[in-house]
PDB file of C-alpha atoms in Angstrom:
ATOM      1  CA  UNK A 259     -50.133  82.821  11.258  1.00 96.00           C
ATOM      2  CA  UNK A 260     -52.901  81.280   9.692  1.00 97.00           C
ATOM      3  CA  UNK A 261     -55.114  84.057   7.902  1.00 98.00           C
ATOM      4  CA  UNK A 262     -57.602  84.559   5.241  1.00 98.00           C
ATOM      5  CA  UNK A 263     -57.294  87.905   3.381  1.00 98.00           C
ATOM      6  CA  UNK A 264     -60.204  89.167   1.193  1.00 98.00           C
ATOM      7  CA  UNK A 265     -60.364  91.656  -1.613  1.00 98.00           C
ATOM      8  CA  UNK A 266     -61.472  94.736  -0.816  1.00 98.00           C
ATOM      9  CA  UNK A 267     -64.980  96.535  -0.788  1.00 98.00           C
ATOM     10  CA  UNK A 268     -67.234  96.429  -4.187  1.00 98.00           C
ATOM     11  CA  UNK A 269     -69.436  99.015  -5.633  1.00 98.00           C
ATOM     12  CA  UNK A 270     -71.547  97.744  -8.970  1.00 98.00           C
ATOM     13  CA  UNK A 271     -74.700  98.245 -10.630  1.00 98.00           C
ATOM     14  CA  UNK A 272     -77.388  95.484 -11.205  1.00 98.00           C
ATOM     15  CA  UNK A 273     -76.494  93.343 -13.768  1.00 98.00           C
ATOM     16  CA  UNK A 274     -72.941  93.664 -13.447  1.00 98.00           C
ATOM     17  CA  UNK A 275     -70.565  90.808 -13.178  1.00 98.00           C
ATOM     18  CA  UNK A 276     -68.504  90.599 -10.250  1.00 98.00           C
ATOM     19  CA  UNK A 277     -65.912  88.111  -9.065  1.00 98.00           C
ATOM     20  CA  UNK A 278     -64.241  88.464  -5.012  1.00 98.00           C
ATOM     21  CA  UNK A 279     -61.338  86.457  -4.145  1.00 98.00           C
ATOM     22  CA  UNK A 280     -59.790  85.402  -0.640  1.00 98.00           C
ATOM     23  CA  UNK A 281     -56.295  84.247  -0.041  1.00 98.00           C
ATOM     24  CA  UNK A 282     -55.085  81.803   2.115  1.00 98.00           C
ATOM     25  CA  UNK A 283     -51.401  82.105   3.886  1.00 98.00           C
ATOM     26  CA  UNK A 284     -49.990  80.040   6.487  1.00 98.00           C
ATOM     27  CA  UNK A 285     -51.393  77.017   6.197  1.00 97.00           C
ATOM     28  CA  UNK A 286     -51.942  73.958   3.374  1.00 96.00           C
ATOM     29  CA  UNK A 287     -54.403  75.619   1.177  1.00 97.00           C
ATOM     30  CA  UNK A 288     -55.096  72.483  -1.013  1.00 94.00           C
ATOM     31  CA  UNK A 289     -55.874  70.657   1.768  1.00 91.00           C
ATOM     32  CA  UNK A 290     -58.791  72.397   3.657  1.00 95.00           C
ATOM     33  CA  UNK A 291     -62.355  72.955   2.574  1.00 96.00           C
ATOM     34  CA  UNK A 292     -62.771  76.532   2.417  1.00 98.00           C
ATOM     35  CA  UNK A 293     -66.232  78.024   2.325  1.00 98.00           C
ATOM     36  CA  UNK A 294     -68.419  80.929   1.636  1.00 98.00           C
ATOM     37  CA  UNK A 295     -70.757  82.884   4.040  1.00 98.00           C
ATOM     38  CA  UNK A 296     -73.167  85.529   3.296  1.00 98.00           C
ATOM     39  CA  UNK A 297     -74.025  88.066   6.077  1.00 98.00           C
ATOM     40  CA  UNK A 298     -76.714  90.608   5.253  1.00 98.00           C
ATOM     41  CA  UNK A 299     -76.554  93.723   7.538  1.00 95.00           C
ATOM     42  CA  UNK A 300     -78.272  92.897  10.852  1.00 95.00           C
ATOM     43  CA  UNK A 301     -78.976  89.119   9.819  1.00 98.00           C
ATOM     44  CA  UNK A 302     -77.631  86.100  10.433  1.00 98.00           C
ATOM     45  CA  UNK A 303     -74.843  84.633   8.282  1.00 98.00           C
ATOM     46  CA  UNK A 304     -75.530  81.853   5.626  1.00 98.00           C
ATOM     47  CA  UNK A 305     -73.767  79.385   4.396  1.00 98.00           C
ATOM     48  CA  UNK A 306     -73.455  79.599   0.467  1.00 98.00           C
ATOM     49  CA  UNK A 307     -71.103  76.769  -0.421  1.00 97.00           C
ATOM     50  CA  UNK A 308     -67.835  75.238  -0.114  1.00 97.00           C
ATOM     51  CA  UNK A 309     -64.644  73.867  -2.563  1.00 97.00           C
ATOM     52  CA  UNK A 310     -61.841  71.467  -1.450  1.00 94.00           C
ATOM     53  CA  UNK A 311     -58.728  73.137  -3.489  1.00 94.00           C
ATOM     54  CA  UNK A 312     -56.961  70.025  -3.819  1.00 90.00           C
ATOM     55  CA  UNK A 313     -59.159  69.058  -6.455  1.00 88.00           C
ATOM     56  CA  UNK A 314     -62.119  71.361  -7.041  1.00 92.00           C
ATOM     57  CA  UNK A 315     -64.908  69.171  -5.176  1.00 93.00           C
ATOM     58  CA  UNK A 316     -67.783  72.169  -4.647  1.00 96.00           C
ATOM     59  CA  UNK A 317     -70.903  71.855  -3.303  1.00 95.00           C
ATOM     60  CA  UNK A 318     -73.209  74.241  -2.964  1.00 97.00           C
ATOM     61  CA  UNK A 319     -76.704  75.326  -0.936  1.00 97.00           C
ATOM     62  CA  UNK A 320     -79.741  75.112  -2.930  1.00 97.00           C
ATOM     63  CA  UNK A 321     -80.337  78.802  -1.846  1.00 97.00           C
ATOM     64  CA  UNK A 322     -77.205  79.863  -3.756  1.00 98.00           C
ATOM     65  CA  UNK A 323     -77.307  76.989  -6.493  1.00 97.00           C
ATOM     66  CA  UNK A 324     -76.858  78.359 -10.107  1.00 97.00           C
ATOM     67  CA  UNK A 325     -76.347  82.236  -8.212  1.00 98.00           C
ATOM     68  CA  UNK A 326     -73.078  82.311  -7.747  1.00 98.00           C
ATOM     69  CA  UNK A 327     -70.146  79.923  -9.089  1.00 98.00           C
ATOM     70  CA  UNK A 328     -67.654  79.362  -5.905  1.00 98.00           C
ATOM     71  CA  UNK A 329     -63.650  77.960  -7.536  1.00 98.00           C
ATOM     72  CA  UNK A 330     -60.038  78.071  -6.617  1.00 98.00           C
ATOM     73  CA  UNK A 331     -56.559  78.157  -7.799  1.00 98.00           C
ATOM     74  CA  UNK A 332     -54.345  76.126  -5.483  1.00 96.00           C
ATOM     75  CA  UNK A 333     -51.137  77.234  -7.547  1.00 97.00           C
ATOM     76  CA  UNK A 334     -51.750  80.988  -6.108  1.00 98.00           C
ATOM     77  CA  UNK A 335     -53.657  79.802  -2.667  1.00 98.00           C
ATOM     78  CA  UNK A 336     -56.868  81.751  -3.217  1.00 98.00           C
ATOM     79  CA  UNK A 337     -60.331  80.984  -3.725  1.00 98.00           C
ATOM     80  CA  UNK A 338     -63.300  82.848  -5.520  1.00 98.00           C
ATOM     81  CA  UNK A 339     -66.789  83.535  -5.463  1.00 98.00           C
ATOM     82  CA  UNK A 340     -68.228  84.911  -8.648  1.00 98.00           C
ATOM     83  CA  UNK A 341     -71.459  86.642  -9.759  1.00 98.00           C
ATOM     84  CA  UNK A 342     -72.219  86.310 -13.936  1.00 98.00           C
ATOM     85  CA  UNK A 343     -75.139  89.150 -13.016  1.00 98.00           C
ATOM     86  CA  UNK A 344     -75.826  90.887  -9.506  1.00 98.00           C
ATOM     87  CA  UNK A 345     -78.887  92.266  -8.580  1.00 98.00           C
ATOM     88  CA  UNK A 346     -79.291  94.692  -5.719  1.00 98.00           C
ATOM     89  CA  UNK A 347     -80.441  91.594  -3.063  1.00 97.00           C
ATOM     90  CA  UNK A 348     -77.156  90.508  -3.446  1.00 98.00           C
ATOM     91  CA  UNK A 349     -76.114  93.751  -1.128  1.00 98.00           C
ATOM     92  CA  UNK A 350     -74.217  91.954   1.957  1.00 98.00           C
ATOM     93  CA  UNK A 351     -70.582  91.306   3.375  1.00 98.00           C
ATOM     94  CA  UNK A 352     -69.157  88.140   2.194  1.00 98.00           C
ATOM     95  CA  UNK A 353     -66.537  85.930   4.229  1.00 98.00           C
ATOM     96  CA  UNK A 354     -64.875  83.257   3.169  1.00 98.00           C
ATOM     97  CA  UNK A 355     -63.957  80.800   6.258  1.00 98.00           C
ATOM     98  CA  UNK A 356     -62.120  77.430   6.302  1.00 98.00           C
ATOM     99  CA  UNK A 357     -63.206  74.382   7.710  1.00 97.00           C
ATOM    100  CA  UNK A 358     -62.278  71.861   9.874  1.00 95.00           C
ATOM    101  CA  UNK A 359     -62.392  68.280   8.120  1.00 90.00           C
ATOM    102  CA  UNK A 360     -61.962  64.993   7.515  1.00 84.00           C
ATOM    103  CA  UNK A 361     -61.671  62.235   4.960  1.00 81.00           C
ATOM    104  CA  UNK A 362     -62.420  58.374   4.274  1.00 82.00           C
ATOM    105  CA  UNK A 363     -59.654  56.790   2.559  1.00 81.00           C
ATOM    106  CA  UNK A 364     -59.466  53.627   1.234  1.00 87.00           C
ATOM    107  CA  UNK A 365     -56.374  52.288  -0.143  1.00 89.00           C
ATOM    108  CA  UNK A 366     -54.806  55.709  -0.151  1.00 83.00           C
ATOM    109  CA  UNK A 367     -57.610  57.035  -2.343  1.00 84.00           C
ATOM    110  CA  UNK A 368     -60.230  59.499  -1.010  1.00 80.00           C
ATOM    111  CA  UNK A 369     -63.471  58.364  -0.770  1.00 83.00           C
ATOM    112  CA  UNK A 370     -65.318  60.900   1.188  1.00 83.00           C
ATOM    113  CA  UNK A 371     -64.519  63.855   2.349  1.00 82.00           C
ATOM    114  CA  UNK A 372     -66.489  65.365   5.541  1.00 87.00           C
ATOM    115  CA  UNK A 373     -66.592  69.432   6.430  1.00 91.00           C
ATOM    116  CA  UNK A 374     -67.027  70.378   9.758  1.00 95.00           C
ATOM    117  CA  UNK A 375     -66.584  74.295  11.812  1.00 97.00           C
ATOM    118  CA  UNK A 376     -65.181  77.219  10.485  1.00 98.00           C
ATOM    119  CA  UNK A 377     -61.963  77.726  12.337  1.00 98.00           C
ATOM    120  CA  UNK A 378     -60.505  80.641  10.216  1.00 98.00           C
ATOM    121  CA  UNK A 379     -62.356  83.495   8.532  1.00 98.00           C
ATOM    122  CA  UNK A 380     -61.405  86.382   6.279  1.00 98.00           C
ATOM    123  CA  UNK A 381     -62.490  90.252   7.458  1.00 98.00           C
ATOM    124  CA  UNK A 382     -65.130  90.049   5.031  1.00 98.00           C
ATOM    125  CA  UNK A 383     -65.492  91.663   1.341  1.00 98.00           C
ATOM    126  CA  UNK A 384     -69.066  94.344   1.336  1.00 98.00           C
ATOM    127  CA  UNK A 385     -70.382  93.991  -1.826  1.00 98.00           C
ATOM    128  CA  UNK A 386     -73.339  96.925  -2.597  1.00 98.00           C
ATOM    129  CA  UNK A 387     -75.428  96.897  -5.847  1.00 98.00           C
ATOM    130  CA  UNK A 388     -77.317 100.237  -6.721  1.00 98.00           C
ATOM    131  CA  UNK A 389     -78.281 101.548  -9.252  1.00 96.00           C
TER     132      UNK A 389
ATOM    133  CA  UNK B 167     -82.521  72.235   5.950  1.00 95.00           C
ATOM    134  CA  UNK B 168     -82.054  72.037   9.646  1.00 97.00           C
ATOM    135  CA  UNK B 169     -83.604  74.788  11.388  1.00 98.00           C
ATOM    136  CA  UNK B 170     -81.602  76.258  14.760  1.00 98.00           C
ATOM    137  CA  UNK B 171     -83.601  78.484  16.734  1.00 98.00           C
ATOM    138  CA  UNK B 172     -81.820  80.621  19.247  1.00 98.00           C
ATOM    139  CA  UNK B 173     -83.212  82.052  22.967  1.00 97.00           C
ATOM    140  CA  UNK B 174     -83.120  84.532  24.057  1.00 97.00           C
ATOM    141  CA  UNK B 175     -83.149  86.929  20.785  1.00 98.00           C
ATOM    142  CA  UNK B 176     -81.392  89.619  23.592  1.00 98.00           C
ATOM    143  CA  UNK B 177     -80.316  89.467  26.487  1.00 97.00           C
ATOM    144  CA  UNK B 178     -78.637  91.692  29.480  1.00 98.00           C
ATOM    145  CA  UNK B 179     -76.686  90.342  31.893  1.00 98.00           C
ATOM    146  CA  UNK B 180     -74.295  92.425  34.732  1.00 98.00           C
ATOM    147  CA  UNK B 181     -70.948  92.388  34.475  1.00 98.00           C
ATOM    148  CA  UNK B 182     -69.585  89.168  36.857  1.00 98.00           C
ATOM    149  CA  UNK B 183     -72.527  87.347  36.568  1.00 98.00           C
ATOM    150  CA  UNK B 184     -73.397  84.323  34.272  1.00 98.00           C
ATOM    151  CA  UNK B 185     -75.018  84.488  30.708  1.00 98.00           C
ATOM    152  CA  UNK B 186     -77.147  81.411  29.620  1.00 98.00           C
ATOM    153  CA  UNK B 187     -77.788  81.081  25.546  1.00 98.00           C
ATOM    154  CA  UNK B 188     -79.891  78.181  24.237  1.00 98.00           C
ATOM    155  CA  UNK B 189     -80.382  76.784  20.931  1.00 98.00           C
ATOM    156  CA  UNK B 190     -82.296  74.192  19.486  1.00 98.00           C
ATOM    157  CA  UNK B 191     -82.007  71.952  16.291  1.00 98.00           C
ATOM    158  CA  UNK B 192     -85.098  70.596  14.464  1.00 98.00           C
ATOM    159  CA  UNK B 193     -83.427  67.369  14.243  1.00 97.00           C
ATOM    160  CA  UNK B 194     -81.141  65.815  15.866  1.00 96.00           C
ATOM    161  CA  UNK B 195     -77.508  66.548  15.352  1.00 96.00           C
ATOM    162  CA  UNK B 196     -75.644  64.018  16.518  1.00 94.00           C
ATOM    163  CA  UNK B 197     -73.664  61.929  13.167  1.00 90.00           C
ATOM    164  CA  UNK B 198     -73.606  57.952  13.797  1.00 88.00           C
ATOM    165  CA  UNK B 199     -70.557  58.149  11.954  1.00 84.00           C
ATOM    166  CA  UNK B 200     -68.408  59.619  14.407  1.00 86.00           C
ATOM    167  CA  UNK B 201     -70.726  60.091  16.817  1.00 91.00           C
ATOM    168  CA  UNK B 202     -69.766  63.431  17.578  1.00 94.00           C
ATOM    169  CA  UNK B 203     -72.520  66.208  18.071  1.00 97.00           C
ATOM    170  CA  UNK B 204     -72.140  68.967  14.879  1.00 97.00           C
ATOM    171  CA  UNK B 205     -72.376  72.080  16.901  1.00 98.00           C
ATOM    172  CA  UNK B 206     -70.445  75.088  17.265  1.00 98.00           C
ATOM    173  CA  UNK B 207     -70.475  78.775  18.826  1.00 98.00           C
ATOM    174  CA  UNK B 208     -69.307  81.595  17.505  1.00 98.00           C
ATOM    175  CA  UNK B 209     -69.131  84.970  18.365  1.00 98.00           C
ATOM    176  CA  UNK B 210     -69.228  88.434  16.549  1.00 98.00           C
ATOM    177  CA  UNK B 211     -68.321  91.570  17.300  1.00 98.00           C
ATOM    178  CA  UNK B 212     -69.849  94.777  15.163  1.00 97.00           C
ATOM    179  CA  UNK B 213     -67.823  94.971  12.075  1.00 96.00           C
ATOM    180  CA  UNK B 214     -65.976  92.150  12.799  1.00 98.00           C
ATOM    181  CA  UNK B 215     -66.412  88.276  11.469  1.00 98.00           C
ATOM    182  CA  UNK B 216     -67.814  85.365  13.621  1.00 98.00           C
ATOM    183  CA  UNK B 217     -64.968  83.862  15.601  1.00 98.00           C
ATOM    184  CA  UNK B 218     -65.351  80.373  16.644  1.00 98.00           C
ATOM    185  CA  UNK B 219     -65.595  79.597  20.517  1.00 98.00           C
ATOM    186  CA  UNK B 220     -66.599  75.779  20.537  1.00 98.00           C
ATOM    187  CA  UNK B 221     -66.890  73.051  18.139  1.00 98.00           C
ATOM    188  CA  UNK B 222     -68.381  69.618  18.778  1.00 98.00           C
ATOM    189  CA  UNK B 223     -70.552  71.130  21.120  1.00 98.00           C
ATOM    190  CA  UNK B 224     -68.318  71.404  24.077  1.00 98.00           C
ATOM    191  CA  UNK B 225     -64.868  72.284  22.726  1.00 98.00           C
ATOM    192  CA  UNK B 226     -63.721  74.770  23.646  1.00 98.00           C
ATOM    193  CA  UNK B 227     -61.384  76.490  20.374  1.00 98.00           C
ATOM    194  CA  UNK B 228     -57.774  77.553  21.234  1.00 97.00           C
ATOM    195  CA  UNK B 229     -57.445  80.878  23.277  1.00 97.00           C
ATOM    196  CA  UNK B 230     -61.383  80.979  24.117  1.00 98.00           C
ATOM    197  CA  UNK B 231     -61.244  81.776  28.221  1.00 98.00           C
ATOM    198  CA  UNK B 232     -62.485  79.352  30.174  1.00 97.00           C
ATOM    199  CA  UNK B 233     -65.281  81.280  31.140  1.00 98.00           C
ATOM    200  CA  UNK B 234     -67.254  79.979  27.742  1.00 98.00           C
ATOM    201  CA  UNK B 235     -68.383  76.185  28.087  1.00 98.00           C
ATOM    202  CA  UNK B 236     -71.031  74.689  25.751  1.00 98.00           C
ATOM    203  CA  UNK B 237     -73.136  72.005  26.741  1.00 98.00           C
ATOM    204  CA  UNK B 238     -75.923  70.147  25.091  1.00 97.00           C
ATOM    205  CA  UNK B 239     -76.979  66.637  23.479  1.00 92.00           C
ATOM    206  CA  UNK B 240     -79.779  65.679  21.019  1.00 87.00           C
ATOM    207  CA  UNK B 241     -81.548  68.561  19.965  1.00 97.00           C
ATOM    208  CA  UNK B 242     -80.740  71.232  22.738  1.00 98.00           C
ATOM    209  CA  UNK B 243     -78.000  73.128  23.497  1.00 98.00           C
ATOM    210  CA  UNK B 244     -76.255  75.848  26.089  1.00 98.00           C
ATOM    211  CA  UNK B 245     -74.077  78.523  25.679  1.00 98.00           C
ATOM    212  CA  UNK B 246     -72.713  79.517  28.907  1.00 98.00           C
ATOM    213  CA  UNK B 247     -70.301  82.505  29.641  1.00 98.00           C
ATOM    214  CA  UNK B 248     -69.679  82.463  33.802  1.00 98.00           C
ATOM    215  CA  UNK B 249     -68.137  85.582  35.298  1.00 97.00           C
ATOM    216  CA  UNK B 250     -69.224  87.998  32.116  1.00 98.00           C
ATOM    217  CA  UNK B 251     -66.780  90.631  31.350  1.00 98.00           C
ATOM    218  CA  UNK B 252     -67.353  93.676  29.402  1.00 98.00           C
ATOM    219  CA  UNK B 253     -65.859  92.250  26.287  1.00 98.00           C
ATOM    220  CA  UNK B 254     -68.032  89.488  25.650  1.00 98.00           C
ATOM    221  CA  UNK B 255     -70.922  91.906  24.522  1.00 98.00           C
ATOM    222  CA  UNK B 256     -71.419  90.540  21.329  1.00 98.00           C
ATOM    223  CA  UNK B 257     -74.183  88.374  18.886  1.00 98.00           C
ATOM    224  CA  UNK B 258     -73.373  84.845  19.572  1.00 98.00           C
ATOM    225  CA  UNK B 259     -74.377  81.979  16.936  1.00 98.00           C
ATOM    226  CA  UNK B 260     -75.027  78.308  16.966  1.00 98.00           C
ATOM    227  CA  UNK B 261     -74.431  76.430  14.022  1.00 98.00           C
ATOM    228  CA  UNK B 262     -75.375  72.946  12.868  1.00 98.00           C
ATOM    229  CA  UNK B 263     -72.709  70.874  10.926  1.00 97.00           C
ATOM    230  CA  UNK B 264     -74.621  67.862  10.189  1.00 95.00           C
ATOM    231  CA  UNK B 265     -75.791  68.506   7.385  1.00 93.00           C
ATOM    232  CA  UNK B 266     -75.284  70.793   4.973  1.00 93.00           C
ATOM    233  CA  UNK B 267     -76.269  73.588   4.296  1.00 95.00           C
ATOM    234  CA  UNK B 268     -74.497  74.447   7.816  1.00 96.00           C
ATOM    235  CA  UNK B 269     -77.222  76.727   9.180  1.00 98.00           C
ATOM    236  CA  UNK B 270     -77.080  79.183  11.435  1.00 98.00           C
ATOM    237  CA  UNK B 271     -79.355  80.040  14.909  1.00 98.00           C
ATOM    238  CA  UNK B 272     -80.484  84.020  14.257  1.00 98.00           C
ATOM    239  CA  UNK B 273     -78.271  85.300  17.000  1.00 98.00           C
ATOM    240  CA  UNK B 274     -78.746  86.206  20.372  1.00 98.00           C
ATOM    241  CA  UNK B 275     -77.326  89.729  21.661  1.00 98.00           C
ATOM    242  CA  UNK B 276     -75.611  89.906  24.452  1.00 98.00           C
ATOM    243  CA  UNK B 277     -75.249  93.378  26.714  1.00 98.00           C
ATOM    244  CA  UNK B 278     -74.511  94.358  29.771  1.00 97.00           C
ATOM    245  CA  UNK B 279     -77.397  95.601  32.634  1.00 96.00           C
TER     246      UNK B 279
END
């Protein structure tokens, strides 16, 4: 079965480093995009960023750019999303969720690489800063 | 960023009946590269994740019932969930593809009358 498990629940105070992970089982890890969502209670979820395993391609949203630092380690099938300092906005559930995708090739090399839906998506990891 | 704006915010619908969700894109979302509409529903259940019901605006995911068809072109999209049953009360999302960031409608609550 393809499945996404997350870390479990965080407690921290502001300015604390923090860094959530999400593992991937049944499926080809390296070879799906595999994003981050941020879902603040009673809000709608938003998208934070995105890394393609295979070889570390991340992109992120300018509302999250230089925030957070999104990576991966294909050898152990789990990605991260780290925090170098939280602050008590940063009080939501996080999912991770892969995508559906695609790539350009040319000449067996990838040239482009497209992300689509979220077909699979972790329980969630609740992160709360206080103080 | 693409703005998708969801109607109704709530809405109550009796159990057997049909519920209608729109959504609407402040551009277009259809890519010339594929020329596939970037669209998809999801659904989420208190305390649960969003599960994906369609992609592509009209496909329908593995295991959805049949009872959920999306519909749509250009800018403005439907939701529809015939013959409601008691666990489909939920939030239900759009979500634009197209570009990222992949934004998000704000929801629209479903219960039952």
């Amino acid at each position: 079965e393809e499945q996404l498990v997350q870390s479990g629940a965080e407690v921290k105070k502001p300015g604390e480093s923090l860094k959530i992970s999400c593992k991937a089982f049944g499926y080809s890890f390296p070879d799906y995009w595999i994003g981050w969502v941020r879902q603040m209670p009673g809000r709608r979820p938003e998208w934070m960023g995105i890394i393609y395993p295979a070889d570390s391609d991340t992109r992120y949203s300018p509302s999250f750019q230089g925030q957070v630092s999104i990576s991966a380690d294909k050898s152990i099938n789990t990605a991260y999303l780290q925090w170098s300092s939280l602050k008590a906005s940063d009080t939501a559930t996080y999912y991770c969720a892969r995508h559906q995708g695609s790539h350009t090739m040319f000449r067996g090399v990838v040239i482009n690489s497209y992300y689509y839906y979220m077909d699979v998506w972790g329980k969630g990891t609740t992160v709360i800063v206080s103080s | 960023d693409i703005v998708m704006t969801q109607s109704p915010d709530s809405l109550a619908v009796s159990l057997g009946e049909r519920a209608t969700i729109n959504c609407k894109s402040s551009q277009s979302v259809l890519h010339s590269s594929n020329n596939r509409i970037h669209l998809a529903w999801y659904q989420q259940k208190p305390g649960q994740p969003p599960k994906l019901l369609i992609s592509w605006a009209s496909t329908r995911e593995s295991g959805v019932p049949d009872r959920f068809s999306g519909s749509g072109s250009g800018t403005d999209f439907t939701l529809t969930i015939n013959a409601l049953q008691a666990e489909d009360v939920a939030v239900y999302y759009c979500q634009q593809y197209y570009t990222p960031p992949n934004t998000f409608g704000q929801g629209t609550k479903l219960e039952i009358k």
